[in-house]
Short mmCIF file of N, CA and C in Angstrom, two decimals:
data_model
loop_
_atom_site.label_atom_id
_atom_site.label_comp_id
_atom_site.label_asym_id
_atom_site.label_seq_id
_atom_site.Cartn_x
_atom_site.Cartn_y
_atom_site.Cartn_z
N UNK A 1 -47.26 -6.09 0.18
CA UNK A 1 -46.69 -6.19 1.49
C UNK A 1 -45.44 -5.32 1.57
N UNK A 2 -45.34 -4.67 2.66
CA UNK A 2 -44.17 -3.83 2.89
C UNK A 2 -43.22 -4.55 3.82
N UNK A 3 -41.98 -4.44 3.45
CA UNK A 3 -40.96 -5.02 4.33
C UNK A 3 -40.40 -3.91 5.20
N UNK A 4 -40.37 -4.16 6.46
CA UNK A 4 -39.79 -3.16 7.35
C UNK A 4 -38.35 -3.55 7.63
N UNK A 5 -37.51 -2.56 7.49
CA UNK A 5 -36.09 -2.81 7.74
C UNK A 5 -35.76 -2.40 9.16
N UNK A 6 -35.09 -3.25 9.80
CA UNK A 6 -34.64 -2.94 11.15
C UNK A 6 -33.27 -2.27 11.02
N UNK A 7 -33.19 -1.10 11.58
CA UNK A 7 -31.92 -0.38 11.52
C UNK A 7 -30.93 -1.02 12.48
N UNK A 8 -29.78 -1.30 11.94
CA UNK A 8 -28.73 -1.84 12.78
C UNK A 8 -27.86 -0.68 13.24
N UNK A 9 -27.66 -0.61 14.51
CA UNK A 9 -26.82 0.45 15.05
C UNK A 9 -25.39 -0.06 15.11
N UNK A 10 -24.51 0.80 14.67
CA UNK A 10 -23.10 0.44 14.76
C UNK A 10 -22.64 0.51 16.20
N UNK A 11 -21.91 -0.48 16.56
CA UNK A 11 -21.35 -0.45 17.91
C UNK A 11 -20.10 0.41 17.88
N UNK A 12 -19.93 1.17 18.92
CA UNK A 12 -18.74 2.01 19.04
C UNK A 12 -17.85 1.43 20.12
N UNK A 13 -16.58 1.38 19.82
CA UNK A 13 -15.61 0.84 20.76
C UNK A 13 -14.68 1.95 21.21
N UNK A 14 -14.41 1.98 22.49
CA UNK A 14 -13.51 3.02 22.99
C UNK A 14 -12.06 2.66 22.67
N UNK A 15 -11.19 3.64 22.79
CA UNK A 15 -9.79 3.44 22.41
C UNK A 15 -9.10 2.41 23.30
N UNK A 16 -9.51 2.32 24.54
CA UNK A 16 -8.90 1.34 25.45
C UNK A 16 -9.17 -0.08 24.96
N UNK A 17 -10.41 -0.34 24.52
CA UNK A 17 -10.77 -1.66 24.01
C UNK A 17 -9.96 -1.98 22.75
N UNK A 18 -9.86 -0.99 21.86
CA UNK A 18 -9.11 -1.19 20.62
C UNK A 18 -7.65 -1.50 20.93
N UNK A 19 -7.08 -0.80 21.88
CA UNK A 19 -5.68 -1.04 22.24
C UNK A 19 -5.49 -2.43 22.83
N UNK A 20 -6.46 -2.89 23.61
CA UNK A 20 -6.37 -4.24 24.18
C UNK A 20 -6.42 -5.29 23.08
N UNK A 21 -7.30 -5.08 22.10
CA UNK A 21 -7.41 -6.02 20.98
C UNK A 21 -6.10 -6.04 20.20
N UNK A 22 -5.56 -4.87 19.91
CA UNK A 22 -4.31 -4.80 19.15
C UNK A 22 -3.14 -5.40 19.94
N UNK A 23 -3.20 -5.28 21.25
CA UNK A 23 -2.16 -5.89 22.10
C UNK A 23 -2.23 -7.41 22.01
N UNK A 24 -3.46 -7.96 22.00
CA UNK A 24 -3.61 -9.42 21.87
C UNK A 24 -2.99 -9.91 20.57
N UNK A 25 -3.23 -9.16 19.50
CA UNK A 25 -2.70 -9.56 18.19
C UNK A 25 -1.18 -9.44 18.17
N UNK A 26 -0.67 -8.38 18.76
CA UNK A 26 0.78 -8.20 18.75
C UNK A 26 1.48 -9.25 19.62
N UNK A 27 0.73 -9.84 20.56
CA UNK A 27 1.29 -10.92 21.38
C UNK A 27 1.29 -12.26 20.66
N UNK A 28 0.75 -12.30 19.44
CA UNK A 28 0.83 -13.52 18.65
C UNK A 28 -0.48 -14.26 18.44
N UNK A 29 -1.57 -13.79 19.04
CA UNK A 29 -2.84 -14.48 18.84
C UNK A 29 -3.35 -14.18 17.43
N UNK A 30 -3.91 -15.18 16.76
CA UNK A 30 -4.44 -14.96 15.41
C UNK A 30 -5.63 -13.99 15.43
N UNK A 31 -5.75 -13.22 14.38
CA UNK A 31 -6.83 -12.24 14.28
C UNK A 31 -8.18 -12.93 14.32
N UNK A 32 -8.30 -14.05 13.63
CA UNK A 32 -9.58 -14.77 13.59
C UNK A 32 -10.00 -15.20 14.99
N UNK A 33 -9.05 -15.72 15.76
CA UNK A 33 -9.35 -16.18 17.12
C UNK A 33 -9.80 -15.02 18.01
N UNK A 34 -9.10 -13.90 17.93
CA UNK A 34 -9.46 -12.74 18.75
C UNK A 34 -10.83 -12.22 18.34
N UNK A 35 -11.08 -12.15 17.03
CA UNK A 35 -12.36 -11.65 16.54
C UNK A 35 -13.51 -12.53 17.00
N UNK A 36 -13.36 -13.83 16.90
CA UNK A 36 -14.42 -14.75 17.32
C UNK A 36 -14.66 -14.69 18.83
N UNK A 37 -13.58 -14.58 19.60
CA UNK A 37 -13.75 -14.57 21.05
C UNK A 37 -14.42 -13.28 21.54
N UNK A 38 -14.23 -12.20 20.81
CA UNK A 38 -14.83 -10.92 21.22
C UNK A 38 -16.11 -10.58 20.47
N UNK A 39 -16.42 -11.36 19.44
CA UNK A 39 -17.65 -11.13 18.69
C UNK A 39 -17.58 -9.91 17.78
N UNK A 40 -16.42 -9.67 17.23
CA UNK A 40 -16.26 -8.55 16.29
C UNK A 40 -15.70 -9.08 14.99
N UNK A 41 -15.79 -8.29 13.94
CA UNK A 41 -15.32 -8.72 12.64
C UNK A 41 -13.80 -8.64 12.50
N UNK A 42 -13.28 -9.56 11.69
CA UNK A 42 -11.84 -9.56 11.45
C UNK A 42 -11.40 -8.28 10.74
N UNK A 43 -12.21 -7.86 9.77
CA UNK A 43 -11.86 -6.66 9.01
C UNK A 43 -11.76 -5.43 9.91
N UNK A 44 -12.58 -5.39 10.93
CA UNK A 44 -12.54 -4.27 11.86
C UNK A 44 -11.19 -4.23 12.58
N UNK A 45 -10.72 -5.39 12.97
CA UNK A 45 -9.41 -5.46 13.66
C UNK A 45 -8.30 -5.03 12.70
N UNK A 46 -8.38 -5.49 11.45
CA UNK A 46 -7.36 -5.10 10.48
C UNK A 46 -7.38 -3.58 10.25
N UNK A 47 -8.58 -3.00 10.22
CA UNK A 47 -8.68 -1.53 10.07
C UNK A 47 -8.05 -0.81 11.25
N UNK A 48 -8.32 -1.31 12.45
CA UNK A 48 -7.73 -0.69 13.65
C UNK A 48 -6.21 -0.77 13.60
N UNK A 49 -5.72 -1.94 13.17
CA UNK A 49 -4.27 -2.12 13.11
C UNK A 49 -3.64 -1.19 12.08
N UNK A 50 -4.23 -1.08 10.90
CA UNK A 50 -3.66 -0.19 9.88
C UNK A 50 -3.75 1.27 10.33
N UNK A 51 -4.83 1.63 11.01
CA UNK A 51 -4.95 2.99 11.54
C UNK A 51 -3.88 3.30 12.57
N UNK A 52 -3.59 2.33 13.41
CA UNK A 52 -2.55 2.52 14.42
C UNK A 52 -1.18 2.65 13.76
N UNK A 53 -0.92 1.85 12.74
CA UNK A 53 0.36 1.92 12.05
C UNK A 53 0.54 3.28 11.37
N UNK A 54 -0.53 3.80 10.80
CA UNK A 54 -0.45 5.12 10.16
C UNK A 54 -0.16 6.19 11.20
N UNK A 55 -0.83 6.11 12.34
CA UNK A 55 -0.59 7.09 13.40
C UNK A 55 0.84 7.00 13.92
N UNK A 56 1.35 5.78 14.07
CA UNK A 56 2.72 5.60 14.55
C UNK A 56 3.72 6.22 13.57
N UNK A 57 3.51 5.97 12.27
CA UNK A 57 4.41 6.53 11.27
C UNK A 57 4.34 8.04 11.25
N UNK A 58 3.13 8.57 11.35
CA UNK A 58 2.96 10.02 11.33
C UNK A 58 3.62 10.66 12.54
N UNK A 59 3.52 10.02 13.69
CA UNK A 59 4.16 10.55 14.89
C UNK A 59 5.67 10.58 14.77
N UNK A 60 6.25 9.54 14.20
CA UNK A 60 7.70 9.49 14.01
C UNK A 60 8.14 10.55 13.02
N UNK A 61 7.39 10.71 11.93
CA UNK A 61 7.75 11.71 10.93
C UNK A 61 7.64 13.11 11.51
N UNK A 62 6.61 13.35 12.30
CA UNK A 62 6.43 14.68 12.89
C UNK A 62 7.56 15.02 13.84
N UNK A 63 8.00 14.05 14.64
CA UNK A 63 9.08 14.34 15.57
C UNK A 63 10.37 14.61 14.81
N UNK A 64 10.61 13.88 13.73
CA UNK A 64 11.80 14.11 12.92
C UNK A 64 11.74 15.47 12.24
N UNK A 65 10.56 15.83 11.78
CA UNK A 65 10.40 17.12 11.11
C UNK A 65 10.62 18.25 12.09
N UNK A 66 10.10 18.13 13.28
CA UNK A 66 10.27 19.22 14.23
C UNK A 66 11.73 19.40 14.60
N UNK A 67 12.49 18.32 14.71
CA UNK A 67 13.92 18.44 15.00
C UNK A 67 14.62 19.13 13.84
N UNK A 68 14.28 18.73 12.61
CA UNK A 68 14.87 19.37 11.44
C UNK A 68 14.47 20.84 11.37
N UNK A 69 13.23 21.13 11.67
CA UNK A 69 12.77 22.52 11.63
C UNK A 69 13.52 23.36 12.65
N UNK A 70 13.71 22.83 13.83
CA UNK A 70 14.42 23.58 14.86
C UNK A 70 15.86 23.86 14.42
N UNK A 71 16.50 22.86 13.85
CA UNK A 71 17.87 23.03 13.37
C UNK A 71 17.92 24.09 12.28
N UNK A 72 16.98 24.02 11.35
CA UNK A 72 16.96 24.99 10.26
C UNK A 72 16.67 26.40 10.75
N UNK A 73 15.75 26.54 11.69
CA UNK A 73 15.45 27.86 12.23
C UNK A 73 16.65 28.45 12.95
N UNK A 74 17.37 27.62 13.68
CA UNK A 74 18.57 28.09 14.37
C UNK A 74 19.60 28.57 13.36
N UNK A 75 19.78 27.82 12.27
CA UNK A 75 20.74 28.20 11.23
C UNK A 75 20.31 29.48 10.54
N UNK A 76 19.03 29.65 10.31
CA UNK A 76 18.52 30.88 9.69
C UNK A 76 18.85 32.08 10.56
N UNK A 77 18.63 31.96 11.86
CA UNK A 77 18.95 33.06 12.77
C UNK A 77 20.43 33.41 12.73
N UNK A 78 21.29 32.39 12.70
CA UNK A 78 22.73 32.63 12.62
C UNK A 78 23.09 33.38 11.34
N UNK A 79 22.53 32.93 10.22
CA UNK A 79 22.83 33.57 8.94
C UNK A 79 22.31 35.00 8.88
N UNK A 80 21.14 35.23 9.45
CA UNK A 80 20.61 36.60 9.48
C UNK A 80 21.50 37.51 10.31
N UNK A 81 22.01 37.00 11.41
CA UNK A 81 22.92 37.80 12.25
C UNK A 81 24.20 38.11 11.48
N UNK A 82 24.76 37.12 10.80
CA UNK A 82 25.96 37.35 9.99
C UNK A 82 25.70 38.37 8.89
N UNK A 83 24.56 38.25 8.24
CA UNK A 83 24.20 39.19 7.18
C UNK A 83 24.10 40.61 7.71
N UNK A 84 23.45 40.76 8.87
CA UNK A 84 23.29 42.09 9.46
C UNK A 84 24.65 42.69 9.82
N UNK A 85 25.55 41.86 10.31
CA UNK A 85 26.89 42.35 10.65
C UNK A 85 27.62 42.80 9.39
N UNK A 86 27.51 42.02 8.34
CA UNK A 86 28.21 42.35 7.09
C UNK A 86 27.60 43.57 6.40
N UNK A 87 26.34 43.85 6.63
CA UNK A 87 25.68 45.02 6.03
C UNK A 87 26.15 46.33 6.65
N UNK A 88 26.59 46.29 7.88
CA UNK A 88 27.00 47.51 8.58
C UNK A 88 28.23 48.10 7.90
N UNK A 89 28.29 49.43 7.85
CA UNK A 89 29.45 50.12 7.30
C UNK A 89 30.42 50.38 8.43
N UNK A 90 31.57 49.79 8.32
CA UNK A 90 32.60 49.96 9.33
C UNK A 90 33.53 51.10 8.89
N UNK A 91 34.18 51.75 9.84
CA UNK A 91 35.04 52.89 9.47
C UNK A 91 36.14 52.51 8.48
N UNK A 92 36.64 51.31 8.55
CA UNK A 92 37.73 50.92 7.66
C UNK A 92 37.26 49.86 6.66
N UNK A 93 36.03 49.96 6.22
CA UNK A 93 35.51 48.96 5.30
C UNK A 93 36.05 49.21 3.90
N UNK A 94 35.93 48.26 3.03
CA UNK A 94 36.45 48.36 1.67
C UNK A 94 35.77 49.47 0.89
N UNK A 95 34.52 49.74 1.17
CA UNK A 95 33.78 50.79 0.46
C UNK A 95 34.44 52.14 0.70
N UNK A 96 34.76 52.46 1.93
CA UNK A 96 35.37 53.75 2.26
C UNK A 96 36.81 53.82 1.75
N UNK A 97 37.52 52.71 1.77
CA UNK A 97 38.89 52.73 1.27
C UNK A 97 38.91 53.03 -0.23
N UNK A 98 37.97 52.47 -0.98
CA UNK A 98 37.91 52.75 -2.42
C UNK A 98 37.64 54.22 -2.65
N UNK A 99 36.75 54.81 -1.87
CA UNK A 99 36.45 56.23 -2.02
C UNK A 99 37.68 57.07 -1.72
N UNK A 100 38.44 56.69 -0.72
CA UNK A 100 39.64 57.43 -0.36
C UNK A 100 40.69 57.32 -1.46
N UNK A 101 40.81 56.18 -2.09
CA UNK A 101 41.78 55.99 -3.17
C UNK A 101 41.41 56.84 -4.36
N UNK A 102 40.15 56.92 -4.71
CA UNK A 102 39.72 57.71 -5.85
C UNK A 102 39.96 59.20 -5.61
N UNK A 103 39.81 59.66 -4.40
CA UNK A 103 40.00 61.07 -4.09
C UNK A 103 41.48 61.44 -4.21
N UNK A 104 42.35 60.57 -3.80
CA UNK A 104 43.79 60.85 -3.81
C UNK A 104 44.38 60.82 -5.21
N UNK A 105 43.82 60.13 -6.11
CA UNK A 105 44.45 60.02 -7.43
C UNK A 105 43.98 61.01 -8.42
#
């Protein structure tokens, strides 16, 4: 005898539904109660919550990094400008004065 397996299709939930579920939990309802009332697994809710926490942390880190990057890029531009100014040979720079001293002596 052959056993036929019935394929179970995974249900897909849209982001709005996930956000509503996570909002219920953040309002203080127990995960078990929310899961039973909606007919979904507790582990699924925990996965959604950990995924949201990871995204929240990543978003905060990215915003902090971009601010730091902007500050660093601004400082790099300032330093490059200073370097370019210092590289220029001015008529009364120390290099020319040394040459003039050597010629006179």
